[in-house]
Amino acid sequence: MSFDPRLTPARPDIAAAHLQGQVEAAKFVTGQDRMVATSTAPMTAQADPEAGLTSQLLSGEIFTVYDVDDDTGLAWGQAQQDGYVGWVPNFMLEPVQAPTHHVTALMTHCYPEPDLKTRPFDMLPMLAAVTVVGQEGKWLELSTGGWVPGRHLSEALPGGDWVAIAELFINTPYLWGGRTPSGIDCSGLIQIALQAIGQECLRDSDMQQGALGQQIDPTAGLQRGDLAFWKGHVGVLVDDKTLLHANAFAMATVLEPFDLACDRIKAQGDGALTSMRRIAL
């Protein structure tokens, strides 16, 4: 039986217990849920701390651990948020606690005291989940230590216009595997913006093409929020003529005339559009 290793916690030597009878593995184990305790945690496809990013987990995200490599200190498992499978540093994980708030600002600083003149020691990206344990004026204290401005947190997700949320990332540096304002890739941009309004979204562009919305005819009229897919790439239209996408050509998240983007992507050898899709929200 074939399966997508990006979404299936199975290797020849070990697999998740719930997959027994569906995949072949030397042993099957029950995973242990852990929570990301740092602002972000890098995910790789190999048990190699120097391997390139495949994704990032955000603070408070739950990661089900099936194996730990003592030599590298990496834990292998599956992210509950989007089902992505990979390796993350084990020291960045801790026992699960229920979050109370999400970061709704693009990014927020974490301070040692409820004082904006103190030196921040960390930054938390949009959608990081945190547990608030105290308050002093306009500042909220986190269970992991430190204080953040209360106006940057909410008990609810940001909500609203998901394309407007994606537009907040304009000029963000391009980062393969990135999901934050410090660096983001094409599918990460779409995923974070949709997750911000409570819409489930898989990690990679081919997965998104297969799961999001309905196929539309691009000659029948395009509109804000339509998704444009190429092989290995995705962007969103902010209007019928303008594409917003994180891309390696600009090495940033940029606005680009849609027709120009189509011509440029085809000219550089990455082919024509593979799909246009519209999400009913």
mmCIF file of C-alpha atoms in Angstrom:
data_model
loop_
_atom_site.group_PDB
_atom_site.id
_atom_site.type_symbol
_atom_site.label_atom_id
_atom_site.label_comp_id
_atom_site.label_asym_id
_atom_site.label_seq_id
_atom_site.Cartn_x
_atom_site.Cartn_y
_atom_site.Cartn_z
ATOM 1 C CA MET A 1 0.000 0.000 0.000
ATOM 2 C CA SER A 2 1.439 3.367 -0.996
ATOM 3 C CA PHE A 3 1.247 6.376 1.278
ATOM 4 C CA ASP A 4 2.527 9.934 1.464
ATOM 5 C CA PRO A 5 5.420 9.966 3.967
ATOM 6 C CA ARG A 6 4.807 13.671 4.578
ATOM 7 C CA LEU A 7 1.430 12.841 6.133
ATOM 8 C CA THR A 8 1.864 9.269 7.353
ATOM 9 C CA PRO A 9 3.921 8.503 10.490
ATOM 10 C CA ALA A 10 5.403 5.292 9.127
ATOM 11 C CA ARG A 11 8.939 4.115 8.417
ATOM 12 C CA PRO A 12 10.260 0.599 7.764
ATOM 13 C CA ASP A 13 11.473 0.368 11.372
ATOM 14 C CA ILE A 14 8.603 2.069 13.211
ATOM 15 C CA ALA A 15 5.069 3.335 12.643
ATOM 16 C CA ALA A 16 2.132 4.732 14.570
ATOM 17 C CA ALA A 17 -0.005 2.093 16.278
ATOM 18 C CA HIS A 18 -3.166 3.257 14.524
ATOM 19 C CA LEU A 19 -1.576 2.308 11.185
ATOM 20 C CA GLN A 20 -1.148 -1.360 12.078
ATOM 21 C CA GLY A 21 -2.643 -3.450 9.293
ATOM 22 C CA GLN A 22 -2.331 -0.551 6.839
ATOM 23 C CA VAL A 23 1.456 -0.261 6.512
ATOM 24 C CA GLU A 24 4.437 -2.529 7.026
ATOM 25 C CA ALA A 25 6.852 -1.732 9.860
ATOM 26 C CA ALA A 26 9.112 -3.607 12.266
ATOM 27 C CA LYS A 27 7.145 -2.269 15.231
ATOM 28 C CA PHE A 28 4.129 -0.125 15.989
ATOM 29 C CA VAL A 29 4.057 2.358 18.858
ATOM 30 C CA THR A 30 1.598 4.677 20.546
ATOM 31 C CA GLY A 31 2.706 8.276 20.250
ATOM 32 C CA GLN A 32 3.157 10.753 23.068
ATOM 33 C CA ASP A 33 1.705 14.228 22.619
ATOM 34 C CA ARG A 34 4.149 17.046 23.292
ATOM 35 C CA MET A 35 3.897 20.817 22.887
ATOM 36 C CA VAL A 36 6.308 23.238 21.249
ATOM 37 C CA ALA A 37 7.806 25.311 24.067
ATOM 38 C CA THR A 38 9.908 27.679 21.944
ATOM 39 C CA SER A 39 8.750 30.434 19.599
ATOM 40 C CA THR A 40 9.263 28.081 16.654
ATOM 41 C CA ALA A 41 10.721 24.626 16.125
ATOM 42 C CA PRO A 42 12.386 23.614 12.847
ATOM 43 C CA MET A 43 11.124 20.457 11.137
ATOM 44 C CA THR A 44 13.250 18.357 8.802
ATOM 45 C CA ALA A 45 12.606 15.255 6.729
ATOM 46 C CA GLN A 46 15.780 13.534 7.953
ATOM 47 C CA ALA A 47 17.239 12.850 11.391
ATOM 48 C CA ASP A 48 19.909 15.444 10.734
ATOM 49 C CA PRO A 49 20.106 18.731 12.668
ATOM 50 C CA GLU A 50 21.751 20.346 9.631
ATOM 51 C CA ALA A 51 19.110 19.221 7.112
ATOM 52 C CA GLY A 52 17.070 21.835 5.286
ATOM 53 C CA LEU A 53 13.700 22.920 6.642
ATOM 54 C CA THR A 54 10.572 21.191 5.461
ATOM 55 C CA SER A 55 8.363 23.186 7.839
ATOM 56 C CA GLN A 56 8.238 24.954 11.181
ATOM 57 C CA LEU A 57 6.077 24.351 14.225
ATOM 58 C CA LEU A 58 4.856 27.365 16.171
ATOM 59 C CA SER A 59 4.817 27.823 19.922
ATOM 60 C CA GLY A 60 1.991 25.836 21.503
ATOM 61 C CA GLU A 61 1.468 23.474 18.562
ATOM 62 C CA ILE A 62 1.024 19.810 19.491
ATOM 63 C CA PHE A 63 3.479 17.273 18.086
ATOM 64 C CA THR A 64 2.875 13.542 18.551
ATOM 65 C CA VAL A 65 6.244 11.861 19.155
ATOM 66 C CA TYR A 66 6.790 8.272 17.996
ATOM 67 C CA ASP A 67 10.578 8.059 18.181
ATOM 68 C CA VAL A 68 13.557 9.958 19.593
ATOM 69 C CA ASP A 69 17.048 9.715 18.119
ATOM 70 C CA ASP A 70 19.416 10.013 21.069
ATOM 71 C CA ASP A 71 22.405 10.664 18.811
ATOM 72 C CA THR A 72 20.917 13.778 17.217
ATOM 73 C CA GLY A 73 18.437 14.801 19.919
ATOM 74 C CA LEU A 74 15.659 14.884 17.326
ATOM 75 C CA ALA A 75 12.128 13.612 17.853
ATOM 76 C CA TRP A 76 10.200 12.023 14.981
ATOM 77 C CA GLY A 77 6.461 12.424 14.829
ATOM 78 C CA GLN A 78 3.446 14.202 13.406
ATOM 79 C CA ALA A 79 2.109 17.723 13.868
ATOM 80 C CA GLN A 80 -1.525 17.663 14.933
ATOM 81 C CA GLN A 81 -2.308 20.994 13.280
ATOM 82 C CA ASP A 82 -1.684 19.937 9.690
ATOM 83 C CA GLY A 83 -0.643 16.272 9.904
ATOM 84 C CA TYR A 84 2.902 16.963 8.691
ATOM 85 C CA VAL A 85 5.497 14.329 9.606
ATOM 86 C CA GLY A 86 9.147 14.993 10.359
ATOM 87 C CA TRP A 87 11.902 15.506 12.890
ATOM 88 C CA VAL A 88 12.077 18.363 15.418
ATOM 89 C CA PRO A 89 14.540 19.091 18.250
ATOM 90 C CA ASN A 90 13.321 17.163 21.278
ATOM 91 C CA PHE A 91 14.497 19.833 23.726
ATOM 92 C CA MET A 92 12.005 22.267 22.178
ATOM 93 C CA LEU A 93 9.090 20.068 23.275
ATOM 94 C CA GLU A 94 7.437 19.904 26.695
ATOM 95 C CA PRO A 95 4.325 18.384 28.309
ATOM 96 C CA VAL A 96 1.069 19.667 26.850
ATOM 97 C CA GLN A 97 -0.843 22.412 28.595
ATOM 98 C CA ALA A 98 -4.033 23.997 27.368
ATOM 99 C CA PRO A 99 -3.414 27.350 25.647
ATOM 100 C CA THR A 100 -5.594 30.306 26.556
ATOM 101 C CA HIS A 101 -4.628 32.784 23.841
ATOM 102 C CA HIS A 102 -3.175 33.127 20.348
ATOM 103 C CA VAL A 103 -0.838 35.769 19.005
ATOM 104 C CA THR A 104 -2.947 37.867 16.646
ATOM 105 C CA ALA A 105 -0.316 40.479 15.802
ATOM 106 C CA LEU A 106 2.056 39.680 12.968
ATOM 107 C CA MET A 107 4.718 39.159 15.634
ATOM 108 C CA THR A 108 5.173 40.193 19.251
ATOM 109 C CA HIS A 109 8.154 40.626 21.560
ATOM 110 C CA CYS A 110 8.425 38.725 24.810
ATOM 111 C CA TYR A 111 9.829 40.829 27.671
ATOM 112 C CA PRO A 112 11.374 39.777 31.006
ATOM 113 C CA GLU A 113 9.232 42.349 32.826
ATOM 114 C CA PRO A 114 5.986 44.206 32.029
ATOM 115 C CA ASP A 115 8.051 47.151 30.834
ATOM 116 C CA LEU A 116 8.606 48.109 27.200
ATOM 117 C CA LYS A 117 12.031 49.537 28.034
ATOM 118 C CA THR A 118 13.414 46.181 29.097
ATOM 119 C CA ARG A 119 15.242 44.119 26.498
ATOM 120 C CA PRO A 120 13.035 41.475 24.802
ATOM 121 C CA PHE A 121 14.423 37.959 24.974
ATOM 122 C CA ASP A 122 12.184 36.315 22.384
ATOM 123 C CA MET A 123 9.632 36.905 19.646
ATOM 124 C CA LEU A 124 6.400 35.027 19.049
ATOM 125 C CA PRO A 125 4.872 34.830 15.549
ATOM 126 C CA MET A 126 1.245 35.125 14.535
ATOM 127 C CA LEU A 127 -0.832 32.093 15.600
ATOM 128 C CA ALA A 128 1.595 31.038 18.335
ATOM 129 C CA ALA A 129 -0.555 29.536 21.104
ATOM 130 C CA VAL A 130 0.274 30.594 24.659
ATOM 131 C CA THR A 131 -1.029 30.159 28.193
ATOM 132 C CA VAL A 132 -1.622 33.374 30.126
ATOM 133 C CA VAL A 133 -1.099 33.089 33.891
ATOM 134 C CA GLY A 134 -1.096 36.704 35.023
ATOM 135 C CA GLN A 135 -1.772 40.324 34.148
ATOM 136 C CA GLU A 136 -0.300 43.667 35.089
ATOM 137 C CA GLY A 137 -1.951 46.613 33.444
ATOM 138 C CA LYS A 138 -1.813 46.146 29.679
ATOM 139 C CA TRP A 139 0.696 43.289 29.955
ATOM 140 C CA LEU A 140 0.014 39.563 30.078
ATOM 141 C CA GLU A 141 2.332 37.041 31.735
ATOM 142 C CA LEU A 142 2.988 33.722 29.988
ATOM 143 C CA SER A 143 3.367 30.308 31.595
ATOM 144 C CA THR A 144 6.638 29.842 29.721
ATOM 145 C CA GLY A 145 8.016 33.018 31.277
ATOM 146 C CA GLY A 146 7.968 36.608 30.146
ATOM 147 C CA TRP A 147 5.403 39.264 29.369
ATOM 148 C CA VAL A 148 3.753 40.350 26.121
ATOM 149 C CA PRO A 149 1.517 43.311 25.250
ATOM 150 C CA GLY A 150 -2.069 42.281 25.884
ATOM 151 C CA ARG A 151 -3.285 43.851 22.653
ATOM 152 C CA HIS A 152 -1.143 41.359 20.695
ATOM 153 C CA LEU A 153 -3.028 38.367 22.118
ATOM 154 C CA SER A 154 -6.605 37.164 21.874
ATOM 155 C CA GLU A 155 -8.580 34.204 23.131
ATOM 156 C CA ALA A 156 -9.913 33.883 19.576
ATOM 157 C CA LEU A 157 -8.130 33.518 16.249
ATOM 158 C CA PRO A 158 -7.683 36.724 14.217
ATOM 159 C CA GLY A 159 -10.551 35.893 11.830
ATOM 160 C CA GLY A 160 -11.789 38.256 9.139
ATOM 161 C CA ASP A 161 -10.522 38.509 5.562
ATOM 162 C CA TRP A 162 -7.894 35.815 5.099
ATOM 163 C CA VAL A 163 -6.417 37.560 2.062
ATOM 164 C CA ALA A 164 -5.924 40.709 4.145
ATOM 165 C CA ILE A 165 -4.042 38.569 6.659
ATOM 166 C CA ALA A 166 -1.853 37.221 3.853
ATOM 167 C CA GLU A 167 -1.195 40.815 2.752
ATOM 168 C CA LEU A 168 0.337 41.535 6.166
ATOM 169 C CA PHE A 169 3.247 39.349 5.057
ATOM 170 C CA ILE A 170 4.169 41.536 2.064
ATOM 171 C CA ASN A 171 7.971 42.002 1.985
ATOM 172 C CA THR A 172 8.532 39.079 4.357
ATOM 173 C CA PRO A 173 11.738 37.286 3.294
ATOM 174 C CA TYR A 174 11.268 34.025 1.418
ATOM 175 C CA LEU A 175 12.292 30.975 3.442
ATOM 176 C CA TRP A 176 11.845 27.420 2.202
ATOM 177 C CA GLY A 177 9.825 25.682 4.912
ATOM 178 C CA GLY A 178 9.045 28.943 6.716
ATOM 179 C CA ARG A 179 5.732 29.804 8.388
ATOM 180 C CA THR A 180 6.496 33.087 10.163
ATOM 181 C CA PRO A 181 7.044 36.801 9.463
ATOM 182 C CA SER A 182 10.781 36.114 9.787
ATOM 183 C CA GLY A 183 10.559 33.954 6.672
ATOM 184 C CA ILE A 184 7.797 32.156 4.819
ATOM 185 C CA ASP A 185 7.320 30.059 1.688
ATOM 186 C CA CYS A 186 4.476 30.003 -0.829
ATOM 187 C CA SER A 187 2.335 27.332 0.797
ATOM 188 C CA GLY A 188 3.206 28.532 4.293
ATOM 189 C CA LEU A 189 1.711 31.927 3.424
ATOM 190 C CA ILE A 190 -1.561 30.360 2.304
ATOM 191 C CA GLN A 191 -1.640 28.009 5.280
ATOM 192 C CA ILE A 192 -1.044 30.644 7.972
ATOM 193 C CA ALA A 193 -3.570 33.071 6.472
ATOM 194 C CA LEU A 194 -6.273 30.399 6.298
ATOM 195 C CA GLN A 195 -5.493 28.983 9.730
ATOM 196 C CA ALA A 196 -5.856 32.518 11.099
ATOM 197 C CA ILE A 197 -9.563 32.397 10.264
ATOM 198 C CA GLY A 198 -9.997 28.827 11.512
ATOM 199 C CA GLN A 199 -9.808 27.138 8.106
ATOM 200 C CA GLU A 200 -7.895 23.846 8.037
ATOM 201 C CA CYS A 201 -5.085 23.848 5.506
ATOM 202 C CA LEU A 202 -2.432 21.287 4.641
ATOM 203 C CA ARG A 203 1.233 22.235 4.415
ATOM 204 C CA ASP A 204 2.481 21.836 0.831
ATOM 205 C CA SER A 205 1.131 23.378 -2.369
ATOM 206 C CA ASP A 206 0.259 20.038 -4.007
ATOM 207 C CA MET A 207 -1.708 19.053 -0.899
ATOM 208 C CA GLN A 208 -3.502 22.394 -0.921
ATOM 209 C CA GLN A 209 -4.373 22.014 -4.595
ATOM 210 C CA GLY A 210 -5.995 18.680 -3.838
ATOM 211 C CA ALA A 211 -7.896 19.825 -0.756
ATOM 212 C CA LEU A 212 -8.850 23.503 -0.969
ATOM 213 C CA GLY A 213 -11.938 24.812 -2.692
ATOM 214 C CA GLN A 214 -13.299 23.967 -6.112
ATOM 215 C CA GLN A 215 -11.701 24.056 -9.543
ATOM 216 C CA ILE A 216 -12.688 27.141 -11.533
ATOM 217 C CA ASP A 217 -12.295 28.225 -15.147
ATOM 218 C CA PRO A 218 -9.837 31.151 -15.185
ATOM 219 C CA THR A 219 -11.428 32.493 -18.370
ATOM 220 C CA ALA A 220 -14.792 32.846 -16.611
ATOM 221 C CA GLY A 221 -13.611 35.680 -14.373
ATOM 222 C CA LEU A 222 -11.276 35.783 -11.399
ATOM 223 C CA GLN A 223 -11.750 37.407 -8.007
ATOM 224 C CA ARG A 224 -10.048 38.176 -4.710
ATOM 225 C CA GLY A 225 -9.186 35.001 -2.835
ATOM 226 C CA ASP A 226 -8.829 32.736 -5.875
ATOM 227 C CA LEU A 227 -5.863 30.391 -5.573
ATOM 228 C CA ALA A 228 -3.417 29.944 -8.446
ATOM 229 C CA PHE A 229 -1.374 26.742 -8.564
ATOM 230 C CA TRP A 230 1.679 25.723 -10.517
ATOM 231 C CA LYS A 231 3.820 22.638 -10.053
ATOM 232 C CA GLY A 232 5.359 23.246 -6.623
ATOM 233 C CA HIS A 233 3.954 26.758 -6.222
ATOM 234 C CA VAL A 234 0.837 28.598 -5.076
ATOM 235 C CA GLY A 235 -0.333 32.186 -4.772
ATOM 236 C CA VAL A 236 -3.563 34.056 -4.063
ATOM 237 C CA LEU A 237 -5.233 36.792 -6.074
ATOM 238 C CA VAL A 238 -5.860 40.048 -4.220
ATOM 239 C CA ASP A 239 -7.975 41.211 -7.165
ATOM 240 C CA ASP A 240 -8.642 39.887 -10.655
ATOM 241 C CA LYS A 241 -5.280 41.103 -11.966
ATOM 242 C CA THR A 242 -2.819 40.896 -9.047
ATOM 243 C CA LEU A 243 -1.130 37.890 -7.475
ATOM 244 C CA LEU A 244 0.243 37.773 -3.936
ATOM 245 C CA HIS A 245 2.839 35.073 -3.436
ATOM 246 C CA ALA A 246 5.990 34.196 -1.538
ATOM 247 C CA ASN A 247 8.497 33.248 -4.197
ATOM 248 C CA ALA A 248 12.159 32.488 -4.749
ATOM 249 C CA PHE A 249 12.436 34.876 -7.728
ATOM 250 C CA ALA A 250 11.860 37.914 -5.493
ATOM 251 C CA MET A 251 13.056 36.054 -2.368
ATOM 252 C CA ALA A 252 10.119 37.714 -0.638
ATOM 253 C CA THR A 253 6.352 37.850 -0.437
ATOM 254 C CA VAL A 254 5.311 40.279 -3.158
ATOM 255 C CA LEU A 255 2.455 41.569 -5.261
ATOM 256 C CA GLU A 256 2.908 40.880 -8.973
ATOM 257 C CA PRO A 257 0.665 41.348 -12.019
ATOM 258 C CA PHE A 258 -0.947 37.940 -12.493
ATOM 259 C CA ASP A 259 -0.338 37.774 -16.249
ATOM 260 C CA LEU A 260 3.306 38.751 -15.770
ATOM 261 C CA ALA A 261 3.756 36.116 -13.065
ATOM 262 C CA CYS A 262 2.255 33.436 -15.318
ATOM 263 C CA ASP A 263 4.559 34.392 -18.196
ATOM 264 C CA ARG A 264 7.647 34.611 -15.994
ATOM 265 C CA ILE A 265 7.051 31.284 -14.245
ATOM 266 C CA LYS A 266 6.501 29.548 -17.576
ATOM 267 C CA ALA A 267 9.584 31.198 -19.110
ATOM 268 C CA GLN A 268 11.809 30.068 -16.255
ATOM 269 C CA GLY A 269 10.840 26.461 -16.967
ATOM 270 C CA ASP A 270 8.307 25.818 -14.212
ATOM 271 C CA GLY A 271 5.356 25.320 -16.527
ATOM 272 C CA ALA A 272 1.896 26.748 -16.930
ATOM 273 C CA LEU A 273 -0.856 27.015 -14.349
ATOM 274 C CA THR A 274 -1.995 23.607 -13.153
ATOM 275 C CA SER A 275 -5.159 24.781 -11.420
ATOM 276 C CA MET A 276 -7.243 27.739 -10.293
ATOM 277 C CA ARG A 277 -9.373 27.087 -7.216
ATOM 278 C CA ARG A 278 -11.960 29.073 -5.267
ATOM 279 C CA ILE A 279 -12.682 28.599 -1.577
ATOM 280 C CA ALA A 280 -16.221 29.110 -0.327
ATOM 281 C CA LEU A 281 -15.852 30.720 3.104
#
